[in-house]
CSV table of C-alpha atoms in Angstrom, one decimal:
chain,number,residue,atom,x,y,z
N,1,MET,CA,-14.6,4.9,14.7
N,2,GLY,CA,-12.9,1.7,13.7
N,3,LEU,CA,-13.7,-1.5,11.8
N,4,SER,CA,-11.7,-4.7,12.1
N,5,TRP,CA,-11.7,-7.4,9.5
N,6,ALA,CA,-10.0,-10.8,9.8
N,7,HIS,CA,-9.9,-12.7,6.5
N,8,ILE,CA,-7.2,-14.2,4.4
N,9,MET,CA,-8.6,-12.6,1.3
N,10,GLY,CA,-10.2,-9.6,3.0
N,11,ASP,CA,-11.0,-7.1,0.2
N,12,PRO,CA,-10.3,-3.5,1.4
N,13,PHE,CA,-12.2,-2.1,-1.5
N,14,SER,CA,-15.4,-4.0,-0.4
N,15,LEU,CA,-14.6,-3.1,3.2
N,16,SER,CA,-14.7,0.7,2.5
N,17,HIS,CA,-17.9,0.2,0.4
N,18,PHE,CA,-19.5,-1.7,3.4
N,19,PHE,CA,-18.5,1.1,5.8
N,20,ASN,CA,-19.9,3.8,3.6
N,21,LEU,CA,-23.2,1.8,3.3
N,22,TRP,CA,-23.3,1.5,7.1
N,23,ALA,CA,-22.8,5.3,7.5
N,24,GLN,CA,-25.6,5.9,5.0
N,25,ALA,CA,-27.9,3.5,6.8
N,26,PHE,CA,-27.0,5.0,10.2
N,27,ALA,CA,-28.0,8.4,8.9
N,28,GLY,CA,-31.4,7.0,7.9
N,29,GLY,CA,-30.7,6.8,4.2
N,30,LYS,CA,-31.8,3.9,1.9
N,31,ILE,CA,-29.1,1.5,0.7
N,32,TYR,CA,-29.1,-1.0,-2.1
N,33,CYS,CA,-27.0,-4.2,-1.7
N,34,PRO,CA,-27.0,-6.2,-4.9
N,35,LYS,CA,-26.4,-9.9,-4.7
N,36,THR,CA,-23.5,-11.3,-6.7
N,37,SER,CA,-24.2,-14.2,-9.1
N,38,VAL,CA,-22.1,-17.3,-9.2
N,39,THR,CA,-20.5,-16.0,-12.4
N,40,GLU,CA,-19.6,-12.7,-10.8
N,41,ARG,CA,-18.1,-14.5,-7.8
N,42,ASP,CA,-15.9,-16.6,-10.0
N,43,PHE,CA,-12.6,-15.0,-11.2
N,44,GLN,CA,-12.4,-15.2,-14.9
N,45,ASN,CA,-8.9,-15.7,-16.3
N,46,PRO,CA,-8.9,-17.8,-19.5
N,47,THR,CA,-5.1,-17.5,-19.8
N,48,SER,CA,-4.4,-19.1,-16.4
N,49,THR,CA,-2.1,-22.2,-16.5
N,50,PHE,CA,-3.2,-23.2,-13.0
N,51,LYS,CA,0.3,-23.5,-11.8
N,52,LYS,CA,1.2,-22.8,-8.1
N,53,PRO,CA,0.6,-19.0,-7.6
N,54,ASP,CA,3.6,-16.9,-6.6
N,55,SER,CA,1.6,-14.4,-4.6
N,56,VAL,CA,0.6,-16.7,-1.7
N,57,LYS,CA,2.7,-18.7,0.8
N,58,GLN,CA,1.5,-21.7,2.7
N,59,VAL,CA,2.2,-21.5,6.5
N,60,ASP,CA,1.7,-23.9,9.4
N,61,LEU,CA,-1.9,-24.1,10.6
N,62,VAL,CA,-2.6,-21.2,12.9
N,63,GLY,CA,-6.0,-22.4,14.2
N,64,ASP,CA,-7.9,-19.6,15.9
N,65,LEU,CA,-4.9,-17.3,16.1
N,66,TRP,CA,-5.5,-15.9,12.6
N,67,VAL,CA,-2.0,-14.4,12.5
N,68,ALA,CA,0.9,-16.5,11.3
N,69,PRO,CA,4.2,-16.1,13.3
N,70,ASN,CA,7.1,-14.2,11.7
N,71,ASN,CA,10.7,-15.2,11.6
N,72,SER,CA,11.6,-11.5,11.8
N,73,LYS,CA,10.3,-8.7,14.1
N,74,MET,CA,8.3,-6.3,11.8
N,75,THR,CA,8.0,-2.6,12.2
N,76,THR,CA,6.1,0.2,10.3
N,77,PHE,CA,6.6,3.7,9.2
N,78,SER,CA,4.5,6.1,7.1
N,79,PHE,CA,5.1,9.2,4.9
N,80,ASN,CA,3.0,11.5,2.8
N,81,LEU,CA,3.6,12.7,-0.8
N,82,THR,CA,1.7,14.3,-3.6
N,83,VAL,CA,1.1,12.8,-7.0
N,84,ASN,CA,2.5,16.0,-8.7
N,85,ASP,CA,5.8,15.8,-6.7
N,86,LEU,CA,6.2,12.1,-7.5
N,87,LYS,CA,5.7,12.5,-11.2
N,88,THR,CA,7.9,15.7,-11.3
N,89,HIS,CA,10.9,14.0,-9.5
N,90,PHE,CA,10.4,10.6,-11.1
N,91,PRO,CA,9.1,11.2,-14.7
N,92,VAL,CA,8.2,7.9,-16.4
N,93,ASN,CA,6.1,8.4,-19.5
N,94,GLY,CA,2.7,6.7,-19.7
N,95,ASP,CA,2.6,5.2,-16.2
N,96,GLY,CA,0.5,5.9,-13.1
N,97,GLU,CA,1.8,7.0,-9.8
N,98,PHE,CA,1.3,3.7,-8.1
N,99,GLU,CA,3.5,1.9,-10.6
N,100,ILE,CA,6.2,4.5,-10.3
N,101,LEU,CA,6.0,4.4,-6.5
N,102,THR,CA,6.1,0.6,-6.5
N,103,GLY,CA,9.2,0.6,-8.7
N,104,ILE,CA,11.0,3.1,-6.5
N,105,ILE,CA,10.4,1.3,-3.3
N,106,TRP,CA,11.1,-2.1,-4.8
N,107,LYS,CA,14.5,-0.8,-6.0
N,108,CYS,CA,15.2,0.6,-2.6
N,109,VAL,CA,14.4,-2.7,-0.8
N,110,ALA,CA,16.4,-4.6,-3.4
N,111,THR,CA,19.5,-2.4,-2.8
N,112,VAL,CA,19.3,-3.1,0.9
N,113,ARG,CA,18.8,-6.8,0.7
N,114,GLY,CA,21.6,-7.3,-1.8
N,115,GLU,CA,21.9,-11.0,-2.9
N,116,SER,CA,18.6,-11.8,-1.3
N,117,ALA,CA,16.8,-9.0,-3.2
N,118,PRO,CA,13.3,-9.9,-4.2
N,119,VAL,CA,12.8,-10.7,-7.9
N,120,THR,CA,9.2,-11.5,-7.4
N,121,ILE,CA,6.6,-9.2,-5.8
N,122,THR,CA,2.9,-9.2,-5.3
N,123,VAL,CA,0.6,-6.3,-6.3
N,124,ILE,CA,-2.9,-6.0,-4.9
N,125,ARG,CA,-5.4,-3.5,-6.4
N,126,SER,CA,-9.0,-3.0,-7.3
N,127,ASP,CA,-10.6,-5.2,-9.9
N,128,PRO,CA,-10.4,-3.2,-13.2
N,129,LYS,CA,-13.8,-4.8,-14.1
N,130,LYS,CA,-15.7,-3.3,-11.2
N,131,LEU,CA,-19.2,-4.5,-10.6
N,132,LYS,CA,-21.8,-1.8,-11.1
N,133,PRO,CA,-23.7,-1.3,-8.9
N,134,ARG,CA,-21.0,-2.1,-6.3
N,135,ALA,CA,-21.3,-5.2,-4.2
N,136,VAL,CA,-19.5,-6.5,-1.2
N,137,ARG,CA,-17.3,-9.3,-2.5
N,138,ASN,CA,-13.7,-10.6,-2.6
N,139,GLY,CA,-13.0,-8.8,-5.9
N,140,GLN,CA,-9.5,-7.4,-5.4
N,141,MET,CA,-7.0,-8.3,-8.1
N,142,ILE,CA,-4.0,-10.2,-6.7
N,143,SER,CA,-1.1,-10.3,-9.2
N,144,SER,CA,2.6,-11.3,-9.2
N,145,ILE,CA,5.5,-9.9,-11.1
N,146,HIS,CA,8.7,-11.9,-11.6
N,147,VAL,CA,11.8,-10.4,-13.3
N,148,ASP,CA,15.1,-12.0,-14.4
N,149,PHE,CA,17.3,-8.9,-13.8
N,150,SER,CA,18.8,-7.2,-10.8
N,151,VAL,CA,16.2,-4.7,-9.6
N,152,ALA,CA,18.8,-2.8,-7.6
N,153,GLU,CA,20.8,-2.1,-10.8
N,154,ALA,CA,17.9,-1.7,-13.2
N,155,SER,CA,16.5,1.6,-14.4
N,156,LEU,CA,13.2,2.8,-13.0
N,157,GLU,CA,11.7,2.6,-16.5
N,158,GLU,CA,12.6,-1.1,-16.8
N,159,ILE,CA,11.2,-1.9,-13.4
N,160,VAL,CA,7.9,0.0,-14.0
N,161,LYS,CA,7.5,-1.7,-17.4
N,162,SER,CA,7.7,-5.1,-15.7
N,163,ILE,CA,5.1,-4.0,-13.2
N,164,GLY,CA,2.7,-3.3,-16.1
N,165,GLU,CA,3.0,-7.0,-17.1
N,166,ALA,CA,1.6,-8.3,-13.8
N,167,LYS,CA,-0.2,-11.7,-14.0
N,168,ASP,CA,-3.6,-12.0,-12.3
N,169,GLU,CA,-3.5,-15.1,-10.0
N,170,ARG,CA,-6.9,-15.1,-8.5
N,171,VAL,CA,-8.1,-18.2,-10.4
N,172,VAL,CA,-5.1,-20.2,-9.1
N,173,ILE,CA,-5.5,-18.9,-5.6
N,174,ASP,CA,-9.1,-19.8,-5.6
N,175,GLU,CA,-8.2,-23.3,-6.6
N,176,ILE,CA,-5.6,-24.0,-3.9
N,177,VAL,CA,-7.0,-22.2,-0.9
N,178,ASP,CA,-9.3,-24.5,1.2
N,179,ASP,CA,-10.2,-25.2,4.8
N,180,VAL,CA,-7.3,-27.6,5.3
N,181,SER,CA,-4.3,-25.3,4.8
N,182,ASP,CA,-3.5,-21.8,5.9
N,183,PHE,CA,-1.9,-19.2,3.5
N,184,ILE,CA,-0.7,-15.7,3.7
N,185,VAL,CA,-0.8,-13.1,0.9
N,186,TYR,CA,0.5,-9.9,2.5
N,187,GLY,CA,4.2,-10.4,2.9
N,188,ALA,CA,4.5,-13.8,1.3
N,189,ASN,CA,6.5,-11.7,-1.2
N,190,LEU,CA,7.2,-8.0,-0.9
N,191,THR,CA,3.6,-6.9,-1.4
N,192,PHE,CA,2.3,-3.6,-2.8
N,193,VAL,CA,-1.3,-2.7,-2.1
N,194,ASP,CA,-2.9,0.2,-4.1
N,195,MET,CA,-5.8,1.6,-2.0
N,196,SER,CA,-5.4,5.1,-3.4
N,197,GLU,CA,-8.8,5.0,-5.1
N,198,VAL,CA,-10.7,3.7,-2.2
N,199,ASP,CA,-13.6,6.0,-1.1
N,200,PHE,CA,-12.5,6.2,2.6
N,201,TYR,CA,-13.7,9.8,2.9
N,202,GLU,CA,-17.2,9.2,1.3
N,203,ALA,CA,-18.8,8.1,4.6
N,204,LYS,CA,-20.6,10.8,6.6
N,205,VAL,CA,-21.6,10.5,10.2
N,206,MET,CA,-23.9,13.2,11.6
N,207,GLY,CA,-23.3,15.1,8.3
N,208,LYS,CA,-19.5,15.2,8.6
N,209,SER,CA,-16.9,13.4,6.6
N,210,PRO,CA,-13.7,11.9,8.2
N,211,GLU,CA,-10.9,14.2,8.9
N,212,SER,CA,-8.4,11.4,8.5
N,213,VAL,CA,-8.4,7.7,7.8
N,214,TYR,CA,-5.7,5.1,8.6
N,215,CYS,CA,-5.5,1.4,7.8
N,216,ASN,CA,-3.4,-1.0,9.8
N,217,VAL,CA,-2.6,-4.5,8.4
N,218,GLN,CA,-1.5,-7.1,10.8
N,219,GLY,CA,0.0,-10.5,10.1
N,220,ILE,CA,2.3,-9.4,7.3
N,221,GLY,CA,4.9,-11.9,6.3
N,222,ASP,CA,8.6,-11.5,6.5
N,223,ASP,CA,9.0,-10.0,3.0
N,224,GLY,CA,7.1,-7.0,4.0
N,225,ALA,CA,4.3,-4.9,2.5
N,226,VAL,CA,3.6,-1.3,1.2
N,227,VAL,CA,0.1,0.1,1.4
N,228,VAL,CA,-0.8,3.3,-0.5
N,229,LEU,CA,-3.8,5.2,0.9
N,230,PRO,CA,-5.6,8.3,-0.2
N,231,GLY,CA,-4.9,11.5,1.7
N,232,VAL,CA,-7.4,14.1,2.9
N,233,VAL,CA,-6.4,16.2,-0.1
N,234,GLU,CA,-7.2,14.6,-3.5
N,235,GLU,CA,-3.7,14.6,-4.8
N,236,GLU,CA,-2.1,13.4,-1.6
N,237,ARG,CA,-1.0,9.8,-0.8
N,238,VAL,CA,-0.2,8.2,2.5
N,239,VAL,CA,2.4,5.4,2.1
N,240,THR,CA,2.7,2.8,4.9
N,241,VAL,CA,5.8,0.6,4.8
N,242,THR,CA,6.1,-2.6,6.9
N,243,LEU,CA,9.5,-4.4,6.9
N,244,PRO,CA,11.8,-6.4,9.2
N,245,VAL,CA,13.1,-4.1,11.9
N,246,ASP,CA,16.7,-4.6,10.8
N,247,GLU,CA,15.9,-3.3,7.3
N,248,ILE,CA,13.6,-0.3,7.9
N,249,GLU,CA,16.3,2.4,8.6
N,250,LYS,CA,18.4,1.2,5.7
N,251,VAL,CA,15.4,1.3,3.3
N,252,LYS,CA,14.4,4.8,4.6
N,253,TRP,CA,18.0,5.9,3.9
N,254,GLU,CA,17.7,4.7,0.3
N,255,MET,CA,14.4,6.5,-0.1
N,256,LYS,CA,16.1,9.7,1.2
N,257,LYS,CA,19.0,9.3,-1.2
N,258,CYS,CA,16.8,8.9,-4.2
N,259,GLY,CA,14.5,11.8,-3.2
N,260,LEU,CA,11.3,9.9,-2.4
N,261,ILE,CA,11.2,11.2,1.2
N,262,THR,CA,12.8,14.2,2.7
N,263,PRO,CA,15.7,13.9,5.3
N,264,LEU,CA,13.3,15.1,8.0
N,265,VAL,CA,11.3,11.9,7.9
């Protein structure tokens, strides 16, 4: 079974919630869909300076195409890992697996790109102030991280620390995005999407839960994107990396060298 969603700010966390509600309704169960108030729909960020957000990029009008053209041919590869293996091989005190994984892959991409290495990345994850009960809404948190040091030469601890200082840019994005201009988020910068806590396996059809779930994101910009998904086993993560075709093998090699993936991948 599949579900396609075309939306500049499509919220994968709401998407999974919607799919789970559909499965519940399909099975004859009762569902509750709360309406969001105007206050809940607005993104609250009193520290925002309303400067141009780093996490979006304006593109030429795409009309009904929905997907902006790329300057580079993009390709994707995936690999699996466990939280325990990640934290064992890359111990960084006090930080979660997503921050560690983001830091490692950012460093690998920066090493490959050299002088054009990204010093600004975008991080997309669930809103820490989740609505209860859940509602279908654009509530994902879109943040940017900018550093003034060489990511390729920095320690993992330094990179991960900078990720913890991400700035929520939803207020500013909400201000500039309108019906006149088209923008992209995924791939405007190197983008990391944390979907590891999404309840993809909650839905049950005819009494059975999914055996596997996969998400494919199209229209990713030239800077690439990394999407972290939950695996079938609770501690497992599925990591999908989309980068320009001339970079992908080099980045995979850097990942092998640092021990993130095995030479068999």
